[in-house]
PDB file of C-alpha atoms in Angstrom:
ATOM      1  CA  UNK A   4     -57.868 -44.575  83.286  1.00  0.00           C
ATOM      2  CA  UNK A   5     -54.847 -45.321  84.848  1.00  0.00           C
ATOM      3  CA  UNK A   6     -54.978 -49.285  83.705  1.00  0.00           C
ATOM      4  CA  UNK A   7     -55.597 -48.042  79.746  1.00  0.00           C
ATOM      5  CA  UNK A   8     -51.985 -46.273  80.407  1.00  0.00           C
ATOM      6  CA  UNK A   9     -50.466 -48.977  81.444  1.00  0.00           C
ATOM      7  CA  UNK A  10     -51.054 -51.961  79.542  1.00  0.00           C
ATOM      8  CA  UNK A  11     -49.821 -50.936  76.684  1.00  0.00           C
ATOM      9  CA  UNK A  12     -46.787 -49.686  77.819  1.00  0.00           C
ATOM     10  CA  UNK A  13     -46.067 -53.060  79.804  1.00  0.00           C
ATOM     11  CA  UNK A  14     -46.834 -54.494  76.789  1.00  0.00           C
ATOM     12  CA  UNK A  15     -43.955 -52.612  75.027  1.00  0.00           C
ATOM     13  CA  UNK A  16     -41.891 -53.534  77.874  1.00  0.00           C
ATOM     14  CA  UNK A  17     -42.721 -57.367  77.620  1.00  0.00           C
ATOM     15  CA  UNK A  18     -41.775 -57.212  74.080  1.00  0.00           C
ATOM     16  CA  UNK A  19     -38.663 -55.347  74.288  1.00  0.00           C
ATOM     17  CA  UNK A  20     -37.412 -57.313  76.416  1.00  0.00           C
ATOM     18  CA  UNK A  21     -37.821 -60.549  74.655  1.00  0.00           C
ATOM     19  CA  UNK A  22     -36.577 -59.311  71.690  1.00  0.00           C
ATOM     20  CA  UNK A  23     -33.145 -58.471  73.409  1.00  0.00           C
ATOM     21  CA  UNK A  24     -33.425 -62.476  75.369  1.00  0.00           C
ATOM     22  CA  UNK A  25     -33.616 -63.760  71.929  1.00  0.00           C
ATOM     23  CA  UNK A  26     -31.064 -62.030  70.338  1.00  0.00           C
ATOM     24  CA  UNK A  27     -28.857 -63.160  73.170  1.00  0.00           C
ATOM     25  CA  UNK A  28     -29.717 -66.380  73.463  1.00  0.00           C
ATOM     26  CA  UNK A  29     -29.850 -67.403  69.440  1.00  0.00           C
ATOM     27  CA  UNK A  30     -27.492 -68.979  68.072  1.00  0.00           C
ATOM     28  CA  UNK A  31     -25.021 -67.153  65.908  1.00  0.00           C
ATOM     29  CA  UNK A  32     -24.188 -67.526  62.224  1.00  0.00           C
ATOM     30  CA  UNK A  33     -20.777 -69.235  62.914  1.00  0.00           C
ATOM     31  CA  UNK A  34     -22.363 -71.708  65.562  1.00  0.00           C
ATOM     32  CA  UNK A  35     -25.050 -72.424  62.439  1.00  0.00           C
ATOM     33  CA  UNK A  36     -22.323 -73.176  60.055  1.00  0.00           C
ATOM     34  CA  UNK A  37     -20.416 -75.624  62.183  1.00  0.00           C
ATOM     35  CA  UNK A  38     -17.081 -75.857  63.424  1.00  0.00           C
ATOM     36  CA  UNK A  39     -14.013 -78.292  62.393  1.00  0.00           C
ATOM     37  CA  UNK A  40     -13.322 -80.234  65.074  1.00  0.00           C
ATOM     38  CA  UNK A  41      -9.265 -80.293  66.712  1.00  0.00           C
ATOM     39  CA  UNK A  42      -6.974 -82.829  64.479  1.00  0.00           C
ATOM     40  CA  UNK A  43      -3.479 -83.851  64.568  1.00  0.00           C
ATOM     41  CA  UNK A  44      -2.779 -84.497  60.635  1.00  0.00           C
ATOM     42  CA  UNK A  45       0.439 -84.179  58.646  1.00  0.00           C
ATOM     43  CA  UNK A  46       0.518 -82.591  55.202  1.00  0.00           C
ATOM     44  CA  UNK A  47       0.942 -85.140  52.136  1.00  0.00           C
ATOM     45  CA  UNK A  48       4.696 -83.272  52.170  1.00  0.00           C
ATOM     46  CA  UNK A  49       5.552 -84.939  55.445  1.00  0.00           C
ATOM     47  CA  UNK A  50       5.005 -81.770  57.654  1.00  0.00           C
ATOM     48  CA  UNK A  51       2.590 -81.498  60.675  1.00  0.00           C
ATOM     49  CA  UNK A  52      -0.092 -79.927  61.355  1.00  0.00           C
ATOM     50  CA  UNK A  53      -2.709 -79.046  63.717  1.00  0.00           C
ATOM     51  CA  UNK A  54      -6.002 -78.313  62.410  1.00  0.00           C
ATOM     52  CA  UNK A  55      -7.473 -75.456  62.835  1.00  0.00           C
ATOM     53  CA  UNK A  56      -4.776 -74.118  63.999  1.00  0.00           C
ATOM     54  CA  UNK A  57      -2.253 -74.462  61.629  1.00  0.00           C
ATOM     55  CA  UNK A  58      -4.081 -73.523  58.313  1.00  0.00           C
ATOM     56  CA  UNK A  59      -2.703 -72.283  55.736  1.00  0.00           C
ATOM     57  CA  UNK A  60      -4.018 -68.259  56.596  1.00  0.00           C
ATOM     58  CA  UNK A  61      -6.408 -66.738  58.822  1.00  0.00           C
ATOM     59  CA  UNK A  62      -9.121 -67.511  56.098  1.00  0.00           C
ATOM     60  CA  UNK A  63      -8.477 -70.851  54.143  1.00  0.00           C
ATOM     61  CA  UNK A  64     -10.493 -72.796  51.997  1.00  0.00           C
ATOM     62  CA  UNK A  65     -10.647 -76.682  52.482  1.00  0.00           C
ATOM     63  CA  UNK A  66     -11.982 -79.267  50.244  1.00  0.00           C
ATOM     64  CA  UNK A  67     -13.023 -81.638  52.152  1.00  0.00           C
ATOM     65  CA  UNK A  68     -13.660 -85.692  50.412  1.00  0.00           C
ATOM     66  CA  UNK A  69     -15.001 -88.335  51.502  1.00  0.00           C
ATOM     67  CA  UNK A  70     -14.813 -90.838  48.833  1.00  0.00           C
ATOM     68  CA  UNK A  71     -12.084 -91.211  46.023  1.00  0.00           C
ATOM     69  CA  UNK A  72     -14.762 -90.810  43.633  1.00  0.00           C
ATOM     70  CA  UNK A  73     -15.859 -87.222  44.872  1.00  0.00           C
ATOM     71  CA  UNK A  74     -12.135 -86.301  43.211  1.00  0.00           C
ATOM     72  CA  UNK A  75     -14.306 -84.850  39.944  1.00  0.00           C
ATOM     73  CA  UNK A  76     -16.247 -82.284  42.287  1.00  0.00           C
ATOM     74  CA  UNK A  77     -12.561 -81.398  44.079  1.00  0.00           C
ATOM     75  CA  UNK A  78     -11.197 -80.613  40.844  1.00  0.00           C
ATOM     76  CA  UNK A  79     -14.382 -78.519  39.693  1.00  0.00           C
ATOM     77  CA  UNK A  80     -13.739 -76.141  42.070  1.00  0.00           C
ATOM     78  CA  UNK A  81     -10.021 -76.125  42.031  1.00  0.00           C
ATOM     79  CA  UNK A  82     -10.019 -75.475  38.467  1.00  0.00           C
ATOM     80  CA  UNK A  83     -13.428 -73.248  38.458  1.00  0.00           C
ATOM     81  CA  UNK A  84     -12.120 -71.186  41.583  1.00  0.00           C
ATOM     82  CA  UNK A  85      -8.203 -71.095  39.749  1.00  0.00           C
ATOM     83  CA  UNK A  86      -6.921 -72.117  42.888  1.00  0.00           C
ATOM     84  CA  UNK A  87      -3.425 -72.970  41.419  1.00  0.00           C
ATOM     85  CA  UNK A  88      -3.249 -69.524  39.778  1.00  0.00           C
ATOM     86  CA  UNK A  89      -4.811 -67.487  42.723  1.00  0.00           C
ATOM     87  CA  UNK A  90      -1.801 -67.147  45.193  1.00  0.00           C
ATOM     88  CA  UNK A  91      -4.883 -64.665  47.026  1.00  0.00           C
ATOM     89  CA  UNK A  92      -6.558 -67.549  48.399  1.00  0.00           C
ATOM     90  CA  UNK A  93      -4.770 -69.947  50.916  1.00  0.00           C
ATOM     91  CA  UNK A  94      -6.461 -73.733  50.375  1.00  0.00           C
ATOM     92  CA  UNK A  95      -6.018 -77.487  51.262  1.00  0.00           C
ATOM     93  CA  UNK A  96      -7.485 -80.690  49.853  1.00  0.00           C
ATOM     94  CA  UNK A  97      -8.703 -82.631  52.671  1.00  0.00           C
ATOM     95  CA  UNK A  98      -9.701 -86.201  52.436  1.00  0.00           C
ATOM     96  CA  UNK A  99     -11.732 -87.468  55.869  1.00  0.00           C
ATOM     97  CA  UNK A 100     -10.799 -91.161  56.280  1.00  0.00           C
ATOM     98  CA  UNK A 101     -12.309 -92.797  59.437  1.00  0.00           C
ATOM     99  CA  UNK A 102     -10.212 -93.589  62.051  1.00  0.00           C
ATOM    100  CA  UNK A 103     -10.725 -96.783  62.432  1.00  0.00           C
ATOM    101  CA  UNK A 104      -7.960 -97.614  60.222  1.00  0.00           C
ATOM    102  CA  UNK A 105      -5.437 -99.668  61.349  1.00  0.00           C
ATOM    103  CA  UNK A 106      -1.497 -97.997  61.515  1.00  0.00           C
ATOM    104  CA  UNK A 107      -0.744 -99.940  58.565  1.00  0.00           C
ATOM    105  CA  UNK A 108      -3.926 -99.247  57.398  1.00  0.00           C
ATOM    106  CA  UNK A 109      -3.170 -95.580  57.444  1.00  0.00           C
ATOM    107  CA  UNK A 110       0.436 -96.193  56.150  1.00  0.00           C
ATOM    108  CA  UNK A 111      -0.601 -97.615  53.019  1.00  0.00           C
ATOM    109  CA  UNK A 112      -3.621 -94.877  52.219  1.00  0.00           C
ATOM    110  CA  UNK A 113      -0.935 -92.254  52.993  1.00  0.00           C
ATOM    111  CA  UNK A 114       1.275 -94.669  50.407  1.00  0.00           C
ATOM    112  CA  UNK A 115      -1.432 -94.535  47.363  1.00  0.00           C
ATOM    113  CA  UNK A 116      -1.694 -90.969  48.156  1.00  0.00           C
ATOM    114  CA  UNK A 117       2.012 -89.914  47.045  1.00  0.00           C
ATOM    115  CA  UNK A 118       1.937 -92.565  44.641  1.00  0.00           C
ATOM    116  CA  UNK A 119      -1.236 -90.492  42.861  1.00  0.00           C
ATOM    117  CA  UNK A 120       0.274 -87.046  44.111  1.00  0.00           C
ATOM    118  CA  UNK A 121       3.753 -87.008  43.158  1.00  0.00           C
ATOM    119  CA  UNK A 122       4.392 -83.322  42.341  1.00  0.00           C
ATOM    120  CA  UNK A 123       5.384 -80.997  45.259  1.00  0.00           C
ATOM    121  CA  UNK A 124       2.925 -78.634  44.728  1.00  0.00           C
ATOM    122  CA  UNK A 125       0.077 -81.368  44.960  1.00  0.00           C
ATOM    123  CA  UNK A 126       1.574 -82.804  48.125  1.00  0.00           C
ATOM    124  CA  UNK A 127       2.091 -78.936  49.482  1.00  0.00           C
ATOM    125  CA  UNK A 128      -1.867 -78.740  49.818  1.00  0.00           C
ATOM    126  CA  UNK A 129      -3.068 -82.429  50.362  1.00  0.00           C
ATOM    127  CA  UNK A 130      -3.723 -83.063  53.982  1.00  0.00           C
ATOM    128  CA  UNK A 131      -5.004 -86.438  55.209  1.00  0.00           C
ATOM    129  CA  UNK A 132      -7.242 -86.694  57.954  1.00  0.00           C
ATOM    130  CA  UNK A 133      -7.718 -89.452  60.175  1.00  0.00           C
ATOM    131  CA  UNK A 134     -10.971 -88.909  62.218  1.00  0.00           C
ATOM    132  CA  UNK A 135     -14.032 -90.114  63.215  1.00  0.00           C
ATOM    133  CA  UNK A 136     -16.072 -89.277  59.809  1.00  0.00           C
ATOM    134  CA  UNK A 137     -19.518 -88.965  61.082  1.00  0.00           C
ATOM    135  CA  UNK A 138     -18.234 -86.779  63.790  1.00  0.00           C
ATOM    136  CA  UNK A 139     -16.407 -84.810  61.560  1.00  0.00           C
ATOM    137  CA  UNK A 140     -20.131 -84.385  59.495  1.00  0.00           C
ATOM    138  CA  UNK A 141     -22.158 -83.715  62.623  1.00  0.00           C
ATOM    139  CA  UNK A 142     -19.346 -80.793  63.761  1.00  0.00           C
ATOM    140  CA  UNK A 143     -19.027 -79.117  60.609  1.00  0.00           C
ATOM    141  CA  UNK A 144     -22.670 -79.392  60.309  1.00  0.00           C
ATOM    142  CA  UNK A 145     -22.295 -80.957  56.450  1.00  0.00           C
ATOM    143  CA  UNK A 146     -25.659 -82.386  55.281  1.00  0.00           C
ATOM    144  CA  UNK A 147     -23.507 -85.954  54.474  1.00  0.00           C
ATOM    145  CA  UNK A 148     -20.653 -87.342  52.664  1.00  0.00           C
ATOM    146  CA  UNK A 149     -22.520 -88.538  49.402  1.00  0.00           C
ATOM    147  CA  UNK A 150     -20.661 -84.900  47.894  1.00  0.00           C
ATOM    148  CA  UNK A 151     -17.052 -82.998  48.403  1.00  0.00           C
ATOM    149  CA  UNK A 152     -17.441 -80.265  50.686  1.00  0.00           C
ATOM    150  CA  UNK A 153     -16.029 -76.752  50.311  1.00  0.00           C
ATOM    151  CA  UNK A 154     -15.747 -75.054  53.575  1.00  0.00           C
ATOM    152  CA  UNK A 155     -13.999 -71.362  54.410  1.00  0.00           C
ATOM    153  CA  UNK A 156     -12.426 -72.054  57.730  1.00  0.00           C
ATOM    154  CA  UNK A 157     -10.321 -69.359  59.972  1.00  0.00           C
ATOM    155  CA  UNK A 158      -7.869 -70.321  62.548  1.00  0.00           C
ATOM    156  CA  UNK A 159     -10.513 -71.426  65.208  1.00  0.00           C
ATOM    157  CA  UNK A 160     -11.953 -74.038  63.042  1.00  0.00           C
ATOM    158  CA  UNK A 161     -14.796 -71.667  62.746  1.00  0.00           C
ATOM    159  CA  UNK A 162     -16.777 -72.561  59.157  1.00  0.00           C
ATOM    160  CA  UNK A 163     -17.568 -69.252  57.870  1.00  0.00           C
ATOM    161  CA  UNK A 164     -18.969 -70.504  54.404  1.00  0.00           C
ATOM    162  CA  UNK A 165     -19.661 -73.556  52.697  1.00  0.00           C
ATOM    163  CA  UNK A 166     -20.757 -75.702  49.623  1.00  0.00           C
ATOM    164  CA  UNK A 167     -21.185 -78.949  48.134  1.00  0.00           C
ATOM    165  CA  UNK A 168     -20.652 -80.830  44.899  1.00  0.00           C
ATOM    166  CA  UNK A 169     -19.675 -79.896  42.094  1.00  0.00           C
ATOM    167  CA  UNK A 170     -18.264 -76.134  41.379  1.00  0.00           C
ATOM    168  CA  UNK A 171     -20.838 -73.500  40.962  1.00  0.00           C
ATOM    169  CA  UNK A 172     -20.001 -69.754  39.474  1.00  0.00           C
ATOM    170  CA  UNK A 173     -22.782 -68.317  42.085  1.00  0.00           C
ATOM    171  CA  UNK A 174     -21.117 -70.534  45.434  1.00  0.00           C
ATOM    172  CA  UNK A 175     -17.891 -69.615  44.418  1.00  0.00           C
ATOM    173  CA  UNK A 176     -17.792 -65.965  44.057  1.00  0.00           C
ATOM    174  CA  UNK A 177     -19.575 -66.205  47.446  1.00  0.00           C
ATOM    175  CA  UNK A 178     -16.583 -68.188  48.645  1.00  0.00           C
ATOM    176  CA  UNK A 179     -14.135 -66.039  47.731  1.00  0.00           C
ATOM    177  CA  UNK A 180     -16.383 -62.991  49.051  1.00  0.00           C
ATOM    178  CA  UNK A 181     -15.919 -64.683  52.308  1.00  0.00           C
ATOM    179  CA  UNK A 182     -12.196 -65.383  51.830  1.00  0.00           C
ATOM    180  CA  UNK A 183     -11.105 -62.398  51.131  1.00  0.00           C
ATOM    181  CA  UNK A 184     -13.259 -60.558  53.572  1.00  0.00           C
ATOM    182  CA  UNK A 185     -11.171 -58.313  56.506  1.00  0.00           C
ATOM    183  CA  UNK A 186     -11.215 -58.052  59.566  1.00  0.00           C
ATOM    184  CA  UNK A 187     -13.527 -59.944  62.452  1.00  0.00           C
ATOM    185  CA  UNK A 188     -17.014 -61.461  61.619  1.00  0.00           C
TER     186      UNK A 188
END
């Protein structure tokens, strides 16, 4: 009698208990989404910045490109998210170069860049980056750089959202669900 009692409710136990080991020991929904990794970079304007850090706002988007010709998919969602009209939501355009770029190298990118960008605003929310690309990838946990990325970062580098390509009505209200979000997640 006393063994019918008692399996069951070791059996409760058993399962209780690995419910709460999982729930401490998985992974959380930031940890999922990646993380931007810790860069020294300098805004297209000439002023630094450290990244994460220094964005923009405790919530900022970044378009992150890889490629000159991923510029279409950056504008998509600058235009389809009104970024230039929306002083609500704090954003940077981010191109990833790798690193392996010699000084001069990275002097005459940084060159073609104001020579493209010449208007204030433009060079207000460009921000180079000079890092190790496929590191960059692996840490925000992008699935490549074939597409422009669209991540919501806070202050800790934290991704909190993100998309790919080219703009999409659904992704971006979701974006700016995130961005304008309060408080702690």
């Amino acid at each position: 009698m006393a063994s019918t009692f008692w399996t069951p409710f070791l059996g409760w136990i058993a399962a209780a208990c690995g419910a709460l080991g999982l729930a401490v020991a998985a992974p959380t929904e930031h940890t999922m989404l990646g993380r931007m990794p810790q860069i020294a970079a300098q805004r297209l304007d000439e002023r630094p910045m450290a990244l994460p850090q220094g964005l923009p706002a405790e919530r900022t988007l970044a378009i992150v490109v890889f490629r000159k010709s991923q510029g279409a998919e950056a504008r998509s969602w600058i235009e389809g998210m009104q970024l230039r009209q929306d002083t609500s939501i704090a954003w940077i355009k981010m191109p990833v170069y790798d690193d392996k770029a010699s000084e001069q190298g990275r002097r005459d990118i940084v060159q073609g860049l104001l020579a493209r960008y010449a208007a204030q605003s433009d060079r207000a929310v460009m921000v180079p980056v000079f890092a190790d690309r496929e590191g960059f990838i692996r840490a925000a946990r992008l699935s490549g750089a074939e597409h422009a990325s669209v991540l919501v970062l806070d202050r800790n580098g934290t991704v909190l959202a993100k998309a790919e390509g080219l703009f999409d009505e659904d992704k971006g209200q979701a974006l700016r669900t995130t961005l304008l979000a309060q408080g702690g997640d």
